[in-house]
Amino acid sequence: MKLFSYILVYRRFLLIVFTLLILLPLPIILRNKEAECAYTLFVVAVFWLTEALPLSVTALLPGLMFPLFGIMPSKQVASAYFKDFHLLLIGVICLATSIEKWNLHKRIALRMVMMVGVNPAWLALGFMTSTAFLSMWLSNTSTTAMVMPIVEAVAQQIISAEAEVEATQMTYFSGSTNHGLEIDECVNGQEANEKKEKTKSVSRHSNDAGKISSKVELEKNTVTGTKYRTKKDHMMCKLMCLCIAYSSTIGGLTTITGTSTNLIFAEHFNTRYPECHCINFGSWFMLSFPAAIIILFLSWIWLQWLFLGFNFKEMFKCGKTKTVEQKVCAEVIKQEYQKLGPIRYQETVTLVLFIVMALLWFSRDPGFVSGWSVLFSEYPGFATDSTVALLIGLLFFLIPAKTLTKTTPEGEIVAFDYSPLITWKEFQSFMPWDIAILVGGGFALADGCEESGLSKWIGNKLSPLSSLPLWLVILISSLLVTSLTEVASNPATITLLLPILSPLAEAIHVNPLYILIPSTLCTSFAFLLPVANPPNAIIFSYGHLKVIDMVKAGLGVNIVGVSVVMLGMFTWIVPIFDLNSYPSWAPSISNDTIP
C-alpha cells in the first residue's frame, strides 16, 4: 500500500522515465535518422497528451534531442522557435491588452445583448453573438472570463424576479390585498384600513413565503442540489453557461488570429508551401466565416431545444407584453452598461485602431482585387499580416492615453509625462509566452521530420489511402482530430498532427488544403469535457453543470461542427482555393506511389 502511494505521488516522474526507456529501442535497433526523429516525435506526443511536463517545456525537447541525434544543428533548430507567427501574435496581444484595459470588450458585449431583447431564447442568442464577435479578436479564454460574470448576474436576477412574481401571485390568490391596492387606499385617505390590510397582508405573506421557501428547499434537494427555485431555472443556467463557452470557441474559428490553432496552421502551411501565397487573413475569413455562422446558429437551436425546449409561437409572437422577469433582466443589463459611463477617448482610439488593423488585414491581398501590397511590388511577399499587426501594435505604446501630473512644492499641479494606451508591463501580463514556445517547438518538430526524411516515409506508407473516397479520408482525419483534442490541448494536437497530415495529402495526391483546413477547424471542437479547453473549465467552475451535461450538449455541437465543415469543403471553400486540382506549389512524394 505504501509502494502504491509512492507510485501515485511520483507518477509523472515515472511516466517520463518509462516513456524514454520503453521507446529507446526504436533508435538503437533501427539506427537511422527517420527512427531517431520518430523517437523524438513519440516522446513529445506522449508528454503533450499526458502533460507529464508543462506543454511549453516539452516543446523545448526538439531543441535538445535533434542536435544530439545529428538530425539538425542547434542553430537551425533554435531558428524555428521564433518565426513570423510570433510577430503577428505580439501585435494581436497589444490590441487585446488595450481592449481589456479600457473595458471596450464589456461595452461591445452589453450593447449587442441590449439590441436582441431579453426573451430567454433571444437573450442566449445575443450572448452567443456578442461572445463570438469578441472571440474573433480576443483569446477564447479571456472572452469567456469577461462575459461569464455578466451572464451569472443576469441569470440570478431572472431567478429572483420569478420568485418575487410567484410570491406576489400566491399572496393575491390567497385573498390578501396587494401593495398596489394599499397605495391606492393611502391616496384616498383610508389610512386606518390601510394599516389593517397591511397587517393582514404581511402576516399572510409571511405564511405564503414559508410555503414558497419549502418549495424552494424541495427543488434544492431533489432536482438541482444547489440554488435554483425550479428545474427550469437550473436548465436556463446550464444553457447560458454553455452558450458562452461554445460561442467563444466558434467565434475563434473566423479569423487567423482568433485562436492559436489557426495561427499555428497558417505558419506551418506558409512555411511548408512558401509558393502558395493563398492563406492570409482575408482568404481564411471567407472560408471560415460562413461555417462559423452556421455552426453558431445550429448550436443555439440545439442547446435551446436540449435545455428549455423550442416554442416558436412564443419566440416570434409580435407585440407581446414583456414579463416581469424580462423587464428585470433588461434593467440589469442596462444598469451594467450605464456603469461604464459615456465612451471615453481611450476606448475610441482603441476601437479606431482595431478597425484599421482589420481593414489593413482584409485589403492587403484580398484575391479578387489588387490589395495595398502591390505598392511594394519590388518586394513580393515581404509584407505579411504580421507587418500590419506590428505597425498597429506599436501605436498602442505611442499614442497618449492620459496625462501624468504632479504637485510642485508651491502647490501647483503640473504635467510631467503621459501614459500610453498600454505599457510594456501590461503587455507582458497578457502575452502567452507558453503558447509562443509551444508553437516554436511544433515548427522545430516539423523541420526535423523534413530533414530526417520521416515526413516522406510517412507519406509513402499512407499512399494506399488514395483508394478511399476523398470525403471519407477527410471525415476520418476530422474525427481523429476532434477526438484527440478532447483529451489533449488544442495547440498541442494541431502541432503534433500537421507534420503527419501534410505528407498524407501529398501521398494521395490531393490539394493539402483539402485535409489541413478541416483538420485545423476541427481541432477547436473541444466541447465534450471541462478539461478539453479553458473556456469549458471556466463555465464548469460556476457549478451549474455536471460532466454529463457537457457531454450531451458537446456531442451534438461536435456533430454539427464536423458536418458543417465537411459541407463547406465541398461547396463554398472549393472555388476560393481551386481545390479540385493538385497544385504546382505542393510537392509529390514520389511518382511510383501516387496512383
XYZ file of C-alpha atoms in Angstrom, residues 215-568:
354
model
C -40.967 24.600 -2.231
C -37.575 26.142 -2.974
C -35.966 23.793 -0.492
C -37.682 20.847 -2.172
C -36.295 21.847 -5.544
C -32.907 22.342 -3.971
C -32.835 18.835 -2.557
C -34.475 16.761 -5.256
C -33.732 18.473 -8.523
C -30.579 20.566 -8.522
C -28.863 20.274 -5.198
C -27.939 23.970 -5.271
C -29.668 27.352 -5.504
C -32.486 27.042 -8.017
C -36.219 27.504 -7.476
C -37.224 25.085 -10.213
C -35.677 22.711 -12.687
C -36.361 25.266 -15.421
C -34.140 27.791 -13.639
C -31.372 25.215 -13.487
C -31.766 24.435 -17.184
C -31.588 28.144 -18.006
C -28.302 28.497 -16.105
C -26.871 25.493 -17.930
C -27.953 26.936 -21.259
C -26.376 30.327 -20.588
C -23.064 28.801 -19.456
C -22.707 26.502 -22.440
C -23.704 29.277 -24.844
C -20.758 31.364 -23.666
C -18.156 28.578 -23.787
C -19.196 27.227 -27.163
C -19.656 30.609 -28.852
C -16.217 31.780 -27.696
C -14.724 28.718 -29.379
C -16.849 29.081 -32.520
C -16.019 32.786 -32.834
C -12.314 31.999 -32.720
C -12.661 29.972 -35.927
C -13.373 33.004 -38.092
C -10.031 34.816 -38.080
C -6.413 33.732 -38.363
C -5.749 35.494 -35.065
C -8.911 34.218 -33.367
C -7.279 31.174 -31.838
C -3.770 29.788 -31.566
C -4.573 26.714 -33.683
C -5.384 28.929 -36.687
C -2.091 30.764 -36.272
C -0.163 27.520 -35.967
C -1.769 26.183 -39.140
C -1.083 29.380 -41.095
C 2.577 29.448 -40.118
C 3.072 25.719 -40.788
C 1.342 25.941 -44.161
C 3.190 29.050 -45.330
C 6.498 27.552 -44.215
C 5.929 24.168 -45.875
C 4.390 25.622 -49.049
C 6.029 29.055 -49.460
C 4.992 29.353 -53.131
C 1.269 29.152 -52.395
C 0.562 32.668 -51.031
C -3.081 31.670 -50.548
C -3.534 31.660 -46.763
C -3.970 35.143 -45.323
C -6.436 36.996 -43.136
C -8.913 37.648 -45.952
C -8.953 34.174 -47.501
C -9.277 32.494 -44.102
C -12.178 34.770 -43.166
C -14.011 33.956 -46.402
C -13.736 30.210 -45.817
C -14.416 30.142 -42.073
C -16.979 32.900 -41.520
C -19.905 31.107 -43.253
C -19.052 27.904 -41.379
C -18.909 29.737 -38.033
C -22.263 31.459 -38.643
C -23.979 28.160 -39.497
C -22.390 26.321 -36.551
C -23.313 29.146 -34.165
C -26.944 29.212 -35.282
C -27.383 25.414 -35.225
C -25.657 25.194 -31.843
C -28.061 27.792 -30.464
C -31.024 25.754 -31.719
C -29.568 22.523 -30.313
C -28.816 23.974 -26.861
C -32.157 25.759 -26.666
C -34.049 22.569 -27.570
C -31.947 20.411 -25.229
C -32.390 22.528 -22.097
C -35.508 24.705 -22.469
C -37.354 23.381 -25.487
C -38.280 25.397 -28.559
C -41.582 27.303 -28.527
C -41.611 29.080 -31.884
C -45.012 30.649 -31.186
C -43.718 32.358 -28.054
C -40.415 33.379 -29.644
C -41.838 35.048 -32.727
C -45.079 36.442 -31.313
C -45.135 40.127 -32.193
C -46.202 42.818 -29.783
C -46.209 40.558 -26.767
C -46.028 42.373 -23.435
C -42.789 41.734 -21.588
C -42.984 39.653 -18.449
C -41.689 40.903 -15.105
C -38.676 38.621 -15.431
C -37.807 40.029 -18.845
C -38.156 43.596 -17.586
C -35.860 42.896 -14.637
C -33.345 41.189 -16.897
C -33.348 44.135 -19.304
C -32.886 46.505 -16.402
C -29.868 44.564 -15.114
C -28.157 44.682 -18.499
C -28.992 48.380 -18.851
C -27.553 49.150 -15.403
C -24.368 47.235 -16.201
C -23.998 49.256 -19.387
C -24.674 52.552 -17.613
C -21.942 51.770 -15.081
C -19.440 52.056 -17.930
C -20.437 55.692 -18.433
C -20.073 57.522 -21.755
C -17.498 56.155 -24.173
C -14.068 57.504 -23.337
C -11.250 58.825 -25.505
C -9.132 55.712 -24.850
C -11.956 53.404 -25.956
C -12.499 55.431 -29.117
C -8.820 55.299 -30.087
C -8.661 51.567 -29.375
C -11.768 50.978 -31.483
C -10.331 53.030 -34.371
C -7.028 51.126 -34.278
C -8.964 47.869 -34.094
C -10.954 48.760 -37.230
C -7.846 49.983 -39.066
C -6.000 46.733 -38.296
C -8.913 44.639 -39.576
C -9.239 46.738 -42.763
C -5.497 46.513 -43.460
C -5.624 42.746 -42.998
C -8.563 42.366 -45.363
C -7.210 44.714 -48.023
C -3.579 43.516 -48.097
C -4.216 40.827 -50.687
C -7.963 40.077 -50.941
C -7.531 37.941 -54.064
C -10.471 39.134 -56.164
C -8.895 42.639 -56.495
C -5.419 44.067 -56.041
C -4.598 44.979 -52.466
C -2.245 47.534 -50.975
C 0.583 45.001 -51.104
C 1.072 45.941 -54.803
C 2.586 49.193 -53.548
C 5.569 47.070 -52.560
C 5.731 45.031 -55.762
C 9.535 45.207 -55.763
C 9.486 43.008 -52.639
C 6.668 40.489 -53.188
C 5.734 38.504 -50.122
C 7.793 40.669 -47.785
C 4.840 42.445 -46.124
C 2.519 39.981 -44.366
C -0.275 40.102 -41.791
C 2.385 40.289 -39.073
C 3.649 43.539 -40.615
C 0.200 45.081 -40.121
C -0.084 43.684 -36.593
C 3.285 45.137 -35.596
C 2.503 48.539 -37.120
C -0.756 48.886 -35.190
C 0.701 47.195 -32.106
C 3.496 49.754 -31.837
C 0.957 52.588 -31.958
C -0.555 51.356 -28.691
C 2.766 52.132 -26.986
C 2.990 55.535 -28.700
C -0.468 57.172 -28.555
C -1.095 59.086 -25.283
C -3.920 57.802 -23.086
C -3.760 60.271 -20.210
C -1.511 62.965 -18.806
C 0.547 62.307 -15.689
C 0.671 65.213 -13.231
C 2.484 66.086 -10.025
C 2.173 68.749 -7.382
C 5.036 71.221 -7.033
C 6.262 72.486 -3.611
C 4.268 75.630 -4.304
C 1.076 73.538 -4.569
C 0.744 73.914 -8.324
C -0.344 70.856 -10.348
C 1.801 70.445 -13.467
C 2.023 67.788 -16.167
C 5.362 65.995 -16.404
C 4.681 62.997 -18.672
C 1.965 60.960 -20.366
C 0.859 57.346 -20.162
C 0.335 55.439 -23.457
C -2.658 53.231 -24.216
C -0.739 50.219 -22.866
C 2.562 49.778 -21.058
C 5.144 47.045 -21.513
C 4.303 45.615 -18.098
C 0.630 45.329 -19.046
C 1.565 43.734 -22.361
C 3.749 41.162 -20.596
C 0.904 40.154 -18.313
C -1.245 39.338 -21.380
C 1.406 37.810 -23.652
C 1.065 33.976 -23.731
C 4.746 33.112 -23.765
C 3.916 29.452 -23.182
C 1.957 29.345 -26.446
C 4.819 31.091 -28.253
C 7.280 28.414 -27.084
C 4.812 25.601 -27.785
C 4.333 26.789 -31.353
C 8.087 27.151 -31.797
C 8.542 23.546 -30.663
C 5.982 22.456 -33.247
C 7.859 24.249 -36.006
C 11.113 22.639 -34.862
C 9.417 19.232 -34.857
C 8.103 19.768 -38.387
C 11.545 20.862 -39.620
C 13.097 17.765 -38.038
C 10.580 15.494 -39.771
C 11.553 17.055 -43.099
C 15.311 16.972 -42.524
C 15.309 13.363 -41.333
C 13.064 12.108 -44.131
C 10.349 10.965 -41.706
C 7.690 13.032 -43.488
C 8.476 11.357 -46.802
C 8.444 7.904 -45.173
C 5.044 8.590 -43.560
C 3.670 9.835 -46.854
C 4.768 6.704 -48.690
C 3.175 4.459 -46.056
C -0.091 6.396 -46.227
C -0.371 6.341 -50.008
C -2.748 3.280 -50.004
C -5.381 5.609 -48.515
C -5.774 7.024 -52.032
C -8.070 4.068 -52.752
C -10.616 5.530 -50.329
C -13.081 8.234 -51.406
C -11.784 11.719 -50.686
C -14.745 12.597 -48.463
C -14.023 9.545 -46.313
C -10.359 10.487 -45.899
C -11.376 13.996 -44.827
C -14.023 12.615 -42.453
C -11.570 10.170 -40.835
C -8.920 12.839 -40.313
C -11.524 15.286 -38.942
C -12.942 12.749 -36.493
C -9.420 11.765 -35.418
C -8.542 15.373 -34.659
C -11.878 16.047 -32.921
C -11.427 13.017 -30.665
C -7.797 13.737 -29.835
C -8.407 17.382 -28.966
C -10.864 16.364 -26.231
C -8.031 14.879 -24.162
C -5.092 16.990 -25.353
C -4.687 20.743 -25.650
C -5.739 22.253 -28.966
C -2.310 23.756 -29.806
C -0.538 20.500 -28.950
C -2.965 18.496 -31.098
C -2.598 20.624 -34.224
C 1.154 20.968 -33.744
C 1.518 17.206 -33.496
C -0.711 16.297 -36.450
C 0.219 18.889 -39.079
C 3.569 17.223 -39.920
C 1.653 13.951 -40.412
C -1.383 15.233 -42.331
C 0.645 17.252 -44.846
C 2.537 14.183 -46.167
C -0.769 12.305 -46.214
C -2.282 14.830 -48.621
C 0.826 14.764 -50.803
C 0.861 10.955 -50.819
C -2.727 10.593 -52.031
C -2.185 13.442 -54.486
C -4.899 15.842 -53.325
C -4.652 19.530 -52.553
C -3.200 19.698 -49.000
C -5.823 22.295 -48.074
C -8.497 19.619 -48.528
C -7.204 17.858 -45.409
C -5.443 20.615 -43.466
C -8.347 23.110 -43.377
C -10.993 20.755 -41.885
C -8.433 19.274 -39.507
C -7.484 22.749 -38.265
C -11.108 23.792 -37.775
C -11.975 20.514 -36.030
C -9.087 20.988 -33.618
C -11.171 23.708 -31.951
C -14.169 21.404 -31.459
C -13.261 20.528 -27.864
C -16.800 20.715 -26.489
C -17.252 17.496 -24.517
C -15.234 17.791 -21.304
C -14.449 20.534 -18.761
C -10.717 19.866 -19.217
C -10.874 19.986 -23.018
C -10.133 23.716 -23.163
C -10.016 26.748 -20.799
C -13.493 28.174 -21.691
C -15.079 24.846 -20.717
C -13.195 24.852 -17.414
C -14.278 28.434 -16.646
C -18.010 27.806 -17.090
C -17.770 24.487 -15.242
C -16.272 26.278 -12.237
C -19.558 28.199 -11.737
C -21.163 24.970 -10.504
C -24.245 24.902 -12.744
C -23.097 21.985 -14.893
C -22.216 18.345 -14.481
C -19.840 16.478 -16.766
C -22.741 14.530 -18.283
C -24.428 17.837 -19.237
C -21.363 18.919 -21.187
C -21.004 15.509 -22.837
C -24.620 15.510 -24.059
C -24.512 19.097 -25.266
C -20.990 18.894 -26.656
C -21.660 15.734 -28.631
C -24.413 17.479 -30.564
C -22.251 20.558 -31.217
C -19.359 18.323 -32.330
C -21.618 16.575 -34.836
C -22.885 19.937 -36.089
C -19.351 21.311 -36.390
C -17.872 18.370 -38.298
C -20.925 18.206 -40.594
C -20.758 21.913 -41.463
C -17.002 21.737 -42.090
C -17.495 18.737 -44.388
C -20.252 20.628 -46.214
C -18.022 23.671 -46.628
